[in-house]
Coordinates of C-alpha atoms in Angstrom, one line a residue:
M1 CA 95.6 85.1 166.6
A2 CA 94.9 83.1 169.8
N3 CA 92.8 80.0 169.4
D4 CA 90.9 78.1 172.1
I5 CA 90.4 74.9 170.0
D6 CA 92.6 72.0 170.7
L7 CA 93.0 70.7 167.1
T8 CA 95.1 67.8 168.2
K9 CA 92.4 66.5 170.6
F10 CA 89.8 67.1 167.8
K11 CA 91.9 65.1 165.4
G12 CA 92.1 62.2 167.9
R13 CA 88.4 62.2 168.3
V14 CA 87.9 62.2 164.5
F15 CA 90.4 59.3 164.3
D16 CA 88.2 57.4 166.8
L17 CA 85.3 58.0 164.4
W18 CA 87.5 56.8 161.6
T19 CA 88.2 53.6 163.4
D20 CA 84.6 53.0 164.4
Y21 CA 83.2 53.4 160.9
T22 CA 85.8 51.7 158.8
F23 CA 84.0 48.9 157.0
S24 CA 81.1 49.4 159.3
Q25 CA 77.7 48.1 158.3
D26 CA 76.0 51.1 159.9
S27 CA 74.0 53.5 157.8
E28 CA 75.8 56.5 156.3
I29 CA 73.8 58.8 158.6
N30 CA 75.3 57.5 161.9
W31 CA 78.8 58.7 161.3
F32 CA 77.6 62.3 160.8
E33 CA 75.5 62.1 164.0
E34 CA 78.8 61.4 165.8
L35 CA 80.5 64.2 164.0
K36 CA 77.8 66.6 165.1
V37 CA 78.6 65.7 168.7
L38 CA 82.2 66.7 168.1
L39 CA 81.2 70.0 166.4
A40 CA 79.0 70.9 169.4
E41 CA 81.7 70.0 171.9
F42 CA 84.5 71.9 170.2
F43 CA 82.7 74.7 168.4
D44 CA 79.4 75.1 170.2
V45 CA 77.5 74.2 167.0
R46 CA 73.9 73.5 167.7
F47 CA 72.8 72.6 164.1
A48 CA 74.7 71.1 161.2
T49 CA 73.7 69.4 158.0
Y50 CA 75.8 67.3 155.6
Y51 CA 75.1 67.2 151.9
K52 CA 76.6 64.4 149.8
Q53 CA 77.5 65.2 146.2
D54 CA 76.3 63.1 143.3
A55 CA 75.9 64.1 139.6
H56 CA 76.8 67.8 140.4
T57 CA 74.0 68.0 143.0
F58 CA 74.2 68.2 146.8
I59 CA 71.6 66.0 148.5
Q60 CA 70.9 66.3 152.2
L61 CA 72.2 63.2 154.0
N62 CA 69.3 62.5 156.3
W63 CA 66.6 62.8 153.6
N64 CA 63.7 60.5 154.2
H65 CA 62.5 59.1 150.8
S66 CA 58.9 59.8 151.5
L67 CA 56.2 61.7 149.7
I68 CA 55.8 64.0 152.6
K69 CA 59.1 65.4 153.6
K70 CA 60.7 67.7 151.1
R71 CA 64.3 67.1 150.2
E72 CA 66.9 69.9 150.4
A73 CA 68.9 69.6 147.3
I74 CA 71.3 72.2 145.9
R75 CA 72.9 72.2 142.4
W76 CA 76.6 73.0 142.3
I77 CA 76.0 75.5 139.5
E78 CA 73.9 77.5 142.0
I79 CA 76.7 77.9 144.6
E80 CA 79.9 77.5 142.7
G81 CA 80.6 81.3 142.7
F82 CA 80.7 81.4 146.5
F83 CA 83.7 79.0 146.6
Y84 CA 86.1 80.9 144.4
E85 CA 89.6 79.8 145.4
K86 CA 88.4 78.6 148.8
D87 CA 86.6 75.6 150.3
Y88 CA 84.3 77.4 152.8
A89 CA 81.9 80.3 152.5
E90 CA 78.8 81.8 153.8
I91 CA 75.8 81.1 151.5
P92 CA 72.8 83.2 152.5
F93 CA 69.9 81.0 151.1
I94 CA 70.9 77.6 152.6
R95 CA 68.6 76.7 155.5
K96 CA 66.8 80.0 155.2
G97 CA 64.4 80.6 158.0
E98 CA 66.0 78.0 160.3
K99 CA 69.2 79.7 161.5
Q100 CA 69.4 81.9 164.5
C101 CA 72.8 83.3 163.5
G102 CA 75.2 83.1 160.6
E103 CA 76.2 79.8 159.0
V104 CA 79.1 78.5 157.0
S105 CA 79.3 76.0 154.2
I106 CA 82.5 73.9 153.9
L107 CA 83.4 71.7 150.9
F108 CA 85.2 68.4 151.4
R109 CA 87.3 67.0 148.5
S110 CA 88.9 63.8 147.4
E111 CA 92.7 63.5 146.9
D112 CA 92.3 64.5 143.2
H113 CA 90.1 67.5 144.3
E114 CA 86.8 66.0 143.3
I115 CA 84.0 67.5 145.5
L116 CA 82.6 64.7 147.8
G117 CA 80.2 66.7 150.0
M118 CA 79.4 69.9 151.8
L119 CA 79.0 70.6 155.5
V120 CA 76.5 73.4 156.4
M121 CA 76.7 74.5 160.1
E122 CA 76.1 77.3 162.5
A123 CA 78.8 79.9 162.4
T124 CA 79.3 80.2 166.1
E125 CA 81.6 82.6 167.9
K126 CA 84.2 79.9 168.4
W127 CA 84.0 78.9 164.8
E128 CA 84.4 82.5 163.6
K129 CA 87.5 82.9 165.7
F130 CA 88.9 79.5 164.6
A131 CA 88.2 80.2 160.9
K132 CA 90.6 83.2 161.1
T133 CA 93.5 80.9 162.0
S134 CA 95.7 78.9 159.7
E135 CA 94.5 75.7 161.4
V136 CA 91.1 75.9 159.5
N137 CA 92.7 74.3 156.4
E138 CA 93.9 71.4 158.5
F139 CA 90.4 71.1 160.0
I140 CA 89.0 70.8 156.5
L141 CA 91.6 68.3 155.5
I142 CA 90.9 66.1 158.6
I143 CA 87.1 66.1 157.9
S144 CA 87.8 65.5 154.2
K145 CA 89.8 62.4 155.0
L146 CA 87.0 61.2 157.3
V147 CA 84.4 61.8 154.5
R148 CA 86.6 59.9 152.0
M149 CA 86.9 57.0 154.3
V150 CA 83.2 56.8 155.2
R151 CA 82.3 57.3 151.6
K152 CA 84.5 54.5 150.5
S153 CA 83.3 52.2 153.2
I154 CA 79.7 52.9 152.4
F155 CA 80.3 52.6 148.7
L156 CA 81.9 49.2 149.2
T157 CA 79.1 48.1 151.5
E158 CA 76.4 49.2 149.1
Q159 CA 78.3 47.8 146.1
E160 CA 78.7 44.5 147.9
H161 CA 74.9 44.4 148.6
Q162 CA 74.0 45.3 145.0
Y163 CA 76.4 42.9 143.5
R164 CA 75.3 40.1 145.8
N165 CA 71.7 41.0 144.8
L166 CA 72.7 41.0 141.1
F167 CA 74.6 37.7 141.5
N168 CA 71.7 35.9 143.1
V169 CA 69.3 37.1 140.4
T170 CA 71.8 36.1 137.7
K171 CA 72.3 32.7 139.3
M172 CA 68.5 32.2 139.3
F173 CA 68.2 33.4 135.7
H174 CA 70.8 30.9 134.6
S175 CA 68.9 28.1 136.3
T176 CA 65.6 28.6 134.6
L177 CA 64.0 29.2 131.2
E178 CA 60.6 30.1 132.7
V179 CA 59.5 33.6 131.8
D180 CA 57.4 33.8 135.0
Q181 CA 60.4 33.1 137.2
I182 CA 62.6 35.6 135.4
L183 CA 60.0 38.4 135.7
K184 CA 59.5 37.6 139.4
G185 CA 63.2 37.6 140.1
T186 CA 63.6 41.0 138.4
L187 CA 60.8 42.6 140.4
L188 CA 62.1 41.2 143.7
A189 CA 65.6 42.5 143.0
V190 CA 64.2 46.0 142.3
Q191 CA 62.1 45.9 145.4
D192 CA 65.0 44.8 147.5
A193 CA 67.2 47.7 146.1
F194 CA 64.4 50.3 146.4
P195 CA 61.9 49.1 149.0
D196 CA 60.1 52.4 149.3
F197 CA 59.3 52.9 145.6
E198 CA 56.6 51.5 143.3
N199 CA 57.7 49.3 140.4
T200 CA 55.8 48.6 137.2
L201 CA 56.7 46.0 134.5
I202 CA 55.7 47.1 131.0
L203 CA 56.1 44.2 128.5
S204 CA 55.9 44.2 124.7
N205 CA 53.0 42.4 123.1
D206 CA 55.1 39.4 121.9
Q207 CA 55.7 38.1 125.4
D208 CA 54.2 35.0 126.9
R209 CA 50.9 36.0 128.4
K210 CA 50.8 33.0 130.8
T211 CA 52.5 34.7 133.7
S212 CA 51.3 35.4 137.3
V213 CA 53.5 38.5 137.5
P214 CA 51.5 41.7 137.4
Y215 CA 52.4 43.7 134.3
K216 CA 51.0 46.0 131.6
L217 CA 51.3 45.8 127.9
F218 CA 53.4 48.4 126.1
D219 CA 51.2 50.6 123.9
Y220 CA 52.9 53.3 121.7
T221 CA 49.7 55.3 121.6
S222 CA 49.1 55.6 125.4
E223 CA 52.6 55.5 126.9
R224 CA 54.3 58.7 128.0
P225 CA 56.9 60.0 125.5
S226 CA 59.8 59.3 127.9
T227 CA 58.7 55.6 128.2
V228 CA 58.4 55.3 124.4
E229 CA 61.9 56.9 124.0
A230 CA 63.4 54.4 126.5
Y231 CA 61.7 51.5 124.6
V232 CA 62.9 52.7 121.2
S233 CA 66.4 54.0 122.1
G234 CA 67.3 51.4 124.7
E235 CA 68.6 54.1 127.0
I236 CA 67.4 55.0 130.5
T237 CA 65.0 58.0 130.6
S238 CA 63.2 59.9 133.4
D239 CA 60.1 62.0 133.5
L240 CA 58.2 64.2 135.9
V241 CA 54.5 63.5 136.4
E242 CA 53.2 66.8 137.6
N243 CA 49.6 65.8 138.5
S244 CA 50.7 63.0 140.8
K245 CA 54.0 64.7 141.9
M246 CA 56.0 61.6 141.0
K247 CA 59.1 61.0 139.0
L248 CA 59.4 58.0 136.6
L249 CA 62.6 56.2 135.8
N250 CA 62.3 54.1 132.7
I251 CA 64.9 51.3 132.4
P252 CA 64.7 49.3 129.1
I253 CA 64.8 45.5 129.5
K254 CA 67.2 44.9 126.6
G255 CA 68.7 41.7 125.2
K256 CA 71.1 41.2 122.3
Q257 CA 68.3 40.9 119.7
G258 CA 65.8 43.5 120.9
I259 CA 64.0 45.3 123.7
Y260 CA 61.4 43.2 125.6
G261 CA 59.9 45.8 127.8
I262 CA 60.4 48.6 130.3
L263 CA 61.1 48.4 134.1
Q264 CA 59.5 51.6 135.4
V265 CA 60.3 52.9 138.9
S266 CA 58.1 55.6 140.5
T267 CA 59.7 57.9 143.1
P268 CA 58.9 61.2 144.8
M269 CA 59.4 64.1 142.4
D270 CA 62.4 65.4 144.3
Y271 CA 64.3 62.2 144.5
L272 CA 67.6 62.0 142.6
F273 CA 69.0 58.6 141.6
S274 CA 72.8 58.3 142.1
I275 CA 75.0 57.2 139.2
R276 CA 75.7 53.9 141.1
Q277 CA 71.9 53.3 141.5
K278 CA 71.4 53.8 137.8
E279 CA 74.2 51.6 136.9
F280 CA 72.8 48.8 139.1
M281 CA 69.4 49.2 137.5
K282 CA 70.9 49.1 134.0
M283 CA 72.9 46.0 134.8
L284 CA 69.8 44.3 136.3
A285 CA 67.6 45.2 133.3
A286 CA 70.3 43.9 130.9
T287 CA 70.7 40.7 132.8
A288 CA 66.9 40.2 132.8
G289 CA 66.7 41.1 129.1
N290 CA 69.3 38.4 128.2
A291 CA 67.5 35.9 130.4
L292 CA 64.1 36.8 128.8
E293 CA 65.7 36.5 125.3
N294 CA 67.1 33.0 126.1
A295 CA 63.7 31.9 127.5
K296 CA 62.0 33.4 124.5
L297 CA 64.3 31.6 122.0
F298 CA 63.7 28.4 123.9
I299 CA 59.9 28.9 123.8
Q300 CA 60.1 29.9 120.1
S301 CA 62.0 26.7 119.2
H302 CA 59.4 24.5 120.9
R303 CA 56.6 26.7 119.4
L304 CA 58.2 26.4 115.9
V305 CA 58.1 22.6 116.1
G306 CA 54.5 22.8 117.2
D307 CA 53.7 25.2 114.4
L308 CA 55.2 23.0 111.8
Q309 CA 53.3 20.0 113.2
L310 CA 50.1 22.1 113.1
I311 CA 50.7 23.1 109.4
N312 CA 51.7 19.6 108.4
E313 CA 48.7 18.0 110.1
T314 CA 46.3 20.6 108.6
T315 CA 47.8 20.3 105.1
H316 CA 47.7 16.5 105.3
K317 CA 44.0 16.6 106.4
L318 CA 43.0 19.1 103.7
N319 CA 44.5 16.9 101.0
M320 CA 42.2 14.1 101.9
N321 CA 39.6 15.1 99.3
L322 CA 37.2 16.5 101.9
S323 CA 34.2 18.6 101.0
Q324 CA 34.5 22.4 101.4
E325 CA 32.2 22.3 104.4
D326 CA 34.2 19.6 106.1
M327 CA 37.4 21.5 105.4
V328 CA 36.1 24.7 107.0
I329 CA 34.9 22.8 110.1
F330 CA 38.3 21.2 110.4
L331 CA 40.0 24.6 110.0
K332 CA 37.8 26.1 112.6
N333 CA 38.7 23.4 115.1
Q334 CA 42.4 24.0 114.4
L335 CA 42.1 27.7 115.0
M336 CA 40.1 27.2 118.2
K337 CA 42.7 24.7 119.5
S338 CA 45.8 26.6 118.6
F339 CA 44.8 30.3 119.2
Q340 CA 41.9 30.1 121.7
P341 CA 39.7 32.8 120.1
E342 CA 36.2 33.4 121.4
H343 CA 34.7 33.5 117.9
V344 CA 35.7 32.2 114.4
C345 CA 34.1 33.1 111.1
F346 CA 34.7 32.0 107.5
V347 CA 33.2 34.1 104.7
F348 CA 33.2 33.3 101.0
I349 CA 32.8 35.9 98.3
E350 CA 31.0 35.3 95.0
D351 CA 29.8 38.1 92.7
D352 CA 30.5 40.6 95.6
E353 CA 28.0 38.7 97.8
Y354 CA 29.1 37.5 101.2
S355 CA 28.3 33.9 102.2
I356 CA 28.9 33.0 105.9
S357 CA 30.0 29.4 106.3
V358 CA 27.9 27.2 108.6
A359 CA 31.1 26.4 110.5
S360 CA 31.2 30.1 111.7
S361 CA 30.2 31.1 115.3
D362 CA 26.5 32.1 115.7
Y363 CA 27.8 35.6 116.8
F364 CA 28.5 36.5 113.1
Y365 CA 24.8 36.2 112.3
T366 CA 24.0 39.0 114.6
L367 CA 24.2 42.7 113.8
E368 CA 27.3 43.2 115.9
G369 CA 29.0 40.3 114.1
Q370 CA 28.0 41.6 110.7
M371 CA 29.8 44.8 111.6
Y372 CA 33.1 43.0 111.9
I373 CA 32.5 41.2 108.6
Q374 CA 31.7 44.5 106.8
H375 CA 34.8 46.2 108.3
V376 CA 37.1 43.4 107.2
G377 CA 35.5 43.2 103.8
N378 CA 35.9 46.9 103.2
Q379 CA 39.6 46.7 104.4
F380 CA 40.3 43.9 101.9
K381 CA 38.8 45.9 99.1
K382 CA 41.3 48.6 99.8
L383 CA 44.5 46.9 101.0
K384 CA 44.2 43.2 100.3
D385 CA 46.5 42.4 103.2
S386 CA 45.9 40.5 106.4
L387 CA 44.5 42.5 109.3
F388 CA 46.0 42.5 112.8
V389 CA 44.0 44.7 115.1
A390 CA 45.3 44.7 118.7
D391 CA 42.5 47.0 120.0
F392 CA 39.4 47.5 117.9
N393 CA 38.2 50.3 120.1
R394 CA 40.9 52.5 118.7
L395 CA 39.3 52.2 115.3
S396 CA 35.8 52.7 116.3
N397 CA 34.0 55.6 117.9
T398 CA 32.0 53.1 120.1
N399 CA 33.2 50.5 122.5
V400 CA 32.9 47.0 121.0
A401 CA 32.6 43.7 122.7
Y402 CA 35.6 42.0 121.0
R403 CA 38.7 44.2 120.8
S404 CA 41.3 41.8 119.4
L405 CA 40.8 40.8 115.7
V406 CA 42.8 38.9 113.1
A407 CA 41.5 38.5 109.6
I408 CA 43.3 36.5 106.9
P409 CA 42.2 36.6 103.2
L410 CA 41.5 33.4 101.2
R411 CA 43.0 33.8 97.8
E412 CA 42.7 32.3 94.4
Q413 CA 45.8 33.5 92.6
E414 CA 45.5 37.3 93.2
K415 CA 41.7 37.4 93.7
I416 CA 40.3 37.4 97.3
T417 CA 37.6 34.7 97.3
G418 CA 36.9 35.0 101.1
F419 CA 38.4 35.5 104.5
S420 CA 38.6 34.1 108.0
I421 CA 38.1 36.2 111.2
V422 CA 39.0 35.4 114.8
L423 CA 37.9 37.5 117.7
H424 CA 38.7 37.9 121.4
S425 CA 37.3 40.3 123.9
D426 CA 40.7 41.1 125.5
P427 CA 42.8 43.8 123.7
Y428 CA 46.3 42.6 122.6
Y429 CA 45.2 39.0 123.0
F430 CA 46.8 37.6 119.8
S431 CA 50.6 37.9 119.7
F432 CA 52.4 38.8 116.5
D433 CA 53.8 35.2 116.3
S434 CA 50.2 33.9 116.5
F435 CA 49.2 36.3 113.7
K436 CA 52.1 35.0 111.4
L437 CA 51.2 31.4 112.2
M438 CA 47.6 32.1 111.4
Q439 CA 48.6 33.6 108.1
S440 CA 50.7 30.6 107.2
L441 CA 47.9 28.2 108.2
I442 CA 45.2 30.0 106.2
Q443 CA 47.5 30.5 103.2
H444 CA 48.3 26.8 103.1
S445 CA 44.5 26.1 103.4
S446 CA 43.5 28.5 100.6
L447 CA 44.7 26.2 97.9
A448 CA 42.9 23.3 99.3
L449 CA 39.7 25.3 99.7
T450 CA 40.1 26.7 96.1
N451 CA 40.6 23.2 94.8
S452 CA 37.5 22.0 96.7
A453 CA 35.5 24.9 95.3
L454 CA 36.7 24.0 91.8
R455 CA 35.8 20.3 92.4
N456 CA 32.4 21.4 93.5
K457 CA 31.9 23.5 90.4
L458 CA 33.1 20.7 88.2
Q459 CA 30.8 18.3 89.9
E460 CA 28.0 20.8 89.5
M461 CA 28.7 20.9 85.8
V462 CA 28.7 17.1 85.6
D463 CA 25.5 16.9 87.8
R464 CA 23.6 19.6 85.9
D465 CA 22.3 19.7 82.4
H466 CA 23.9 22.7 80.7
L467 CA 20.8 23.8 78.8
T468 CA 18.1 23.6 81.4
N469 CA 20.2 23.7 84.6
L470 CA 18.1 20.8 85.8
Y471 CA 20.0 17.8 87.2
A472 CA 21.5 15.4 84.7
R473 CA 20.2 11.8 84.5
S474 CA 23.3 10.3 86.1
Y475 CA 22.7 12.5 89.2
L476 CA 19.0 11.6 89.3
D477 CA 19.9 7.9 89.1
R478 CA 22.2 8.2 92.2
Y479 CA 19.6 10.4 94.0
V480 CA 16.8 7.8 93.5
E481 CA 19.0 4.9 94.5
E482 CA 20.0 6.6 97.8
S483 CA 16.4 7.5 98.5
M484 CA 15.2 3.9 98.0
I485 CA 17.9 2.9 100.6
N486 CA 17.2 5.6 103.2
D487 CA 13.5 6.6 102.7
T488 CA 10.3 4.6 103.0
S489 CA 8.5 5.7 99.8
G490 CA 8.8 8.0 96.8
I491 CA 7.2 9.1 93.5
F492 CA 8.9 9.2 90.1
V493 CA 7.5 11.2 87.2
L494 CA 8.4 11.2 83.5
M495 CA 7.3 14.1 81.4
D496 CA 7.4 14.5 77.6
I497 CA 6.7 17.7 75.6
D498 CA 3.9 17.1 73.2
N499 CA 4.6 17.6 69.5
F500 CA 8.1 18.9 70.3
K501 CA 9.4 18.0 66.8
Q502 CA 6.7 20.1 65.3
V503 CA 7.8 23.1 67.5
N504 CA 11.4 22.7 66.3
D505 CA 10.4 22.3 62.7
T506 CA 8.0 25.3 62.8
H507 CA 10.0 27.8 65.1
G508 CA 13.5 26.5 65.0
H509 CA 15.7 24.7 67.5
Q510 CA 16.5 27.9 69.4
V511 CA 12.8 28.3 70.2
G512 CA 12.7 24.6 71.1
D513 CA 15.6 25.1 73.5
S514 CA 13.8 28.1 75.0
I515 CA 10.7 26.0 75.6
L516 CA 12.9 23.4 77.5
K517 CA 14.3 26.2 79.7
Q518 CA 10.8 27.7 80.4
I519 CA 9.5 24.3 81.5
A520 CA 12.6 23.7 83.6
T521 CA 12.0 26.9 85.4
V522 CA 8.4 25.8 86.2
I523 CA 9.7 22.4 87.4
D524 CA 12.4 24.0 89.6
K525 CA 9.7 26.1 91.4
K526 CA 7.4 23.1 91.8
V527 CA 10.0 20.7 93.2
E528 CA 11.8 23.2 95.5
Q529 CA 12.5 21.7 98.9
V530 CA 10.3 18.6 98.2
G531 CA 12.2 16.9 95.4
I532 CA 14.4 17.3 92.3
G533 CA 14.0 17.8 88.6
A534 CA 16.2 16.4 85.9
R535 CA 16.5 16.2 82.1
W536 CA 15.9 12.6 81.2
G537 CA 16.9 13.0 77.6
G538 CA 15.9 15.0 74.5
E539 CA 12.4 16.5 75.3
E540 CA 11.8 14.2 78.2
L541 CA 12.1 15.5 81.7
A542 CA 11.9 13.7 85.1
L543 CA 10.9 14.6 88.7
Y544 CA 11.5 12.6 91.8
F545 CA 9.8 13.2 95.2
P546 CA 11.1 11.2 98.3
Q547 CA 8.7 10.4 101.1
M548 CA 5.6 11.3 99.0
S549 CA 2.4 9.5 98.4
V550 CA 0.8 8.8 95.0
E551 CA -2.0 11.2 95.8
D552 CA 0.3 14.1 96.6
G553 CA 2.3 13.3 93.4
K554 CA -0.9 13.2 91.4
R555 CA -1.8 16.8 92.6
I556 CA 1.6 18.2 91.7
C557 CA 1.5 16.6 88.2
A558 CA -2.1 18.0 87.7
D559 CA -0.7 21.5 88.6
L560 CA 2.1 21.1 86.0
L561 CA -0.3 20.0 83.3
E562 CA -2.3 23.2 84.0
I563 CA 0.4 25.8 84.3
I564 CA 3.0 24.7 81.7
P565 CA 0.8 25.8 78.7
I566 CA 0.4 29.2 80.5
Y567 CA 4.2 29.7 81.2
T568 CA 5.5 28.6 77.8
N569 CA 5.8 30.7 74.7
P570 CA 4.8 29.4 72.2
S571 CA 2.4 27.4 74.5
V572 CA 3.0 23.7 74.7
T573 CA 1.4 20.8 76.6
V574 CA 3.1 17.8 78.2
S575 CA 2.2 14.2 78.8
V576 CA 3.1 12.7 82.2
G577 CA 3.7 9.2 83.5
L578 CA 3.9 8.5 87.3
S579 CA 5.0 5.5 89.3
G580 CA 5.6 5.1 93.0
W581 CA 7.3 2.8 95.4
S582 CA 7.2 1.9 99.1
K583 CA 9.1 -0.4 101.5
R584 CA 5.9 -2.5 101.8
G585 CA 6.1 -3.4 98.1
N586 CA 8.9 -4.9 96.1
A587 CA 10.8 -1.6 95.5
D588 CA 13.2 -1.9 92.6
F589 CA 15.2 1.0 91.0
H590 CA 14.8 -0.2 87.4
N591 CA 11.2 -1.1 87.7
L592 CA 10.3 2.3 89.1
F593 CA 11.7 4.0 85.9
H594 CA 10.1 1.3 83.7
H595 CA 6.7 1.7 85.2
A596 CA 6.8 5.5 84.8
D597 CA 7.8 5.0 81.2
I598 CA 4.9 2.7 80.6
A599 CA 2.5 5.2 82.2
L600 CA 4.0 8.0 80.0
Y601 CA 3.6 5.8 76.8
E602 CA -0.1 5.3 77.8
A603 CA -0.6 9.1 78.3
K604 CA 0.8 9.7 74.8
N605 CA -1.3 7.0 73.2
N606 CA -4.5 8.3 74.9
G607 CA -4.3 11.7 73.3
K608 CA -1.4 13.5 75.1
N609 CA -1.7 16.5 77.6
Q610 CA -2.6 14.2 80.4
L611 CA -1.3 12.2 83.4
C612 CA -1.3 8.4 83.6
I613 CA -0.4 6.6 86.8
Y614 CA 1.1 3.1 86.5
E615 CA -1.7 0.5 87.1
V616 CA -4.2 3.4 87.4
T617 CA -6.3 5.0 84.7
C618 CA -5.1 8.2 83.0
H619 CA -6.3 11.8 83.9

């Protein structure tokens, strides 16, 4: 059949294109614009479109990656049947609505017959005539060679750009152990490779929070399933977000020891990533993951030294025989310095009653603060393990002010004797490393606090009379001596139970002991907040009131003389001797006791059941 197409001339013009675009830095669209000119000149073709093939999908070459323009993409499985044993065919649904006459689709292949792309163009009269000649196969072969050359040139150019980008990022990663710089470099590399797309950095909670790079924390409960899958599996995943008409590509930032986050790229829903682009993203994320891991190990090594120093300093301080209150205050300061919580609380448990330490933040005395204490207390009754709450709002039906909580139990062997709480208003504020350090710190402190409590109990046993629970004489001696140093005056009272031997002989010693307890109860109520009561010895009791005048002491003793017979069974009376001191006189510790003893002796000799004041008449 006669043919008007000069194929030799066409080949020459294609060769010129070949020469112009070999290792060219021009975009991959430009070469096809030149080819369209040739198609128009030789075949009168007014429209033509080129689709490049990637991952068994044909993607229109001149697609603008915007959210407005819709991509024309065709899957190979949809059109494979049209090309049975041939490389060109008419496909009716391609460019539907745009054509004015028939159209033809032509496949271009590599030397090993892999499909590289597809040309869709107007089936003009010249083309129809040419397609019936044997030269059509040579035409396809010529264009295939051009496509292979251009594809290879573009591949090398893009690969060079990507590897240069990756090299620069890797070079920067190797020059720093700053997490902030690594994250910045990662985002810049992604933005350089995909300038039209939005990128989001999703980091796991154990990362350093002190970074200026915008990121979000990974949360299993709120992330999309594809994001969770990428984080767990370490493989790239993609997902369509129907309501925003976007596609998400999730690339795990993976090191040798774990996955540290997700690099999420948002694209238009109809965008398809090429295999090469995915490989680049995977390599970038792996490089970033290894760099983050190295930085993390470096930070952890320094942190570990600091943690050991903190525990050593705390243990050393707590072994200095401090009071329990001083220990708790020191612990609070350590927690505030090391973990920067907004509130700290220490609670001690005795007989199922909660006692809040004075070192605790004032917030825990409010109703809201009490809610946290009750929640932690209830949890420890069930589980007896430390609590690490990243977001308290997920546990409560109402929004709370402080969303991050860590609570560590104080133990005496297996028994929980109290607990500490730290709070912060930001969710996910405390890292897991901080939680483990806090556990270690409190557990090391628990023994010291338990020993302090035991010392206090032992001292209480020494300072108290076991029968009456009044103070022992040794404690009273120290108390009065300190008062005579620090105060300006005081009153000392000695009290003796009248006819106590007769009570014991008549009713027995158990009743006698009961009488002592009953009088001790009366004394406790009378001296509350103004003085102390003590057992002086046998049936003698003592009271001391700092900063009190003789007249005030006289009134208290008169009340005791009146009410003791009423509140004892069998009813007994007492004799009372009173002495006082002041800075204006010659205050002497031993004389104060001696003078009260003289006054008591006088009260006994004057008929009992009365008060005598040293150097004053009896009443």
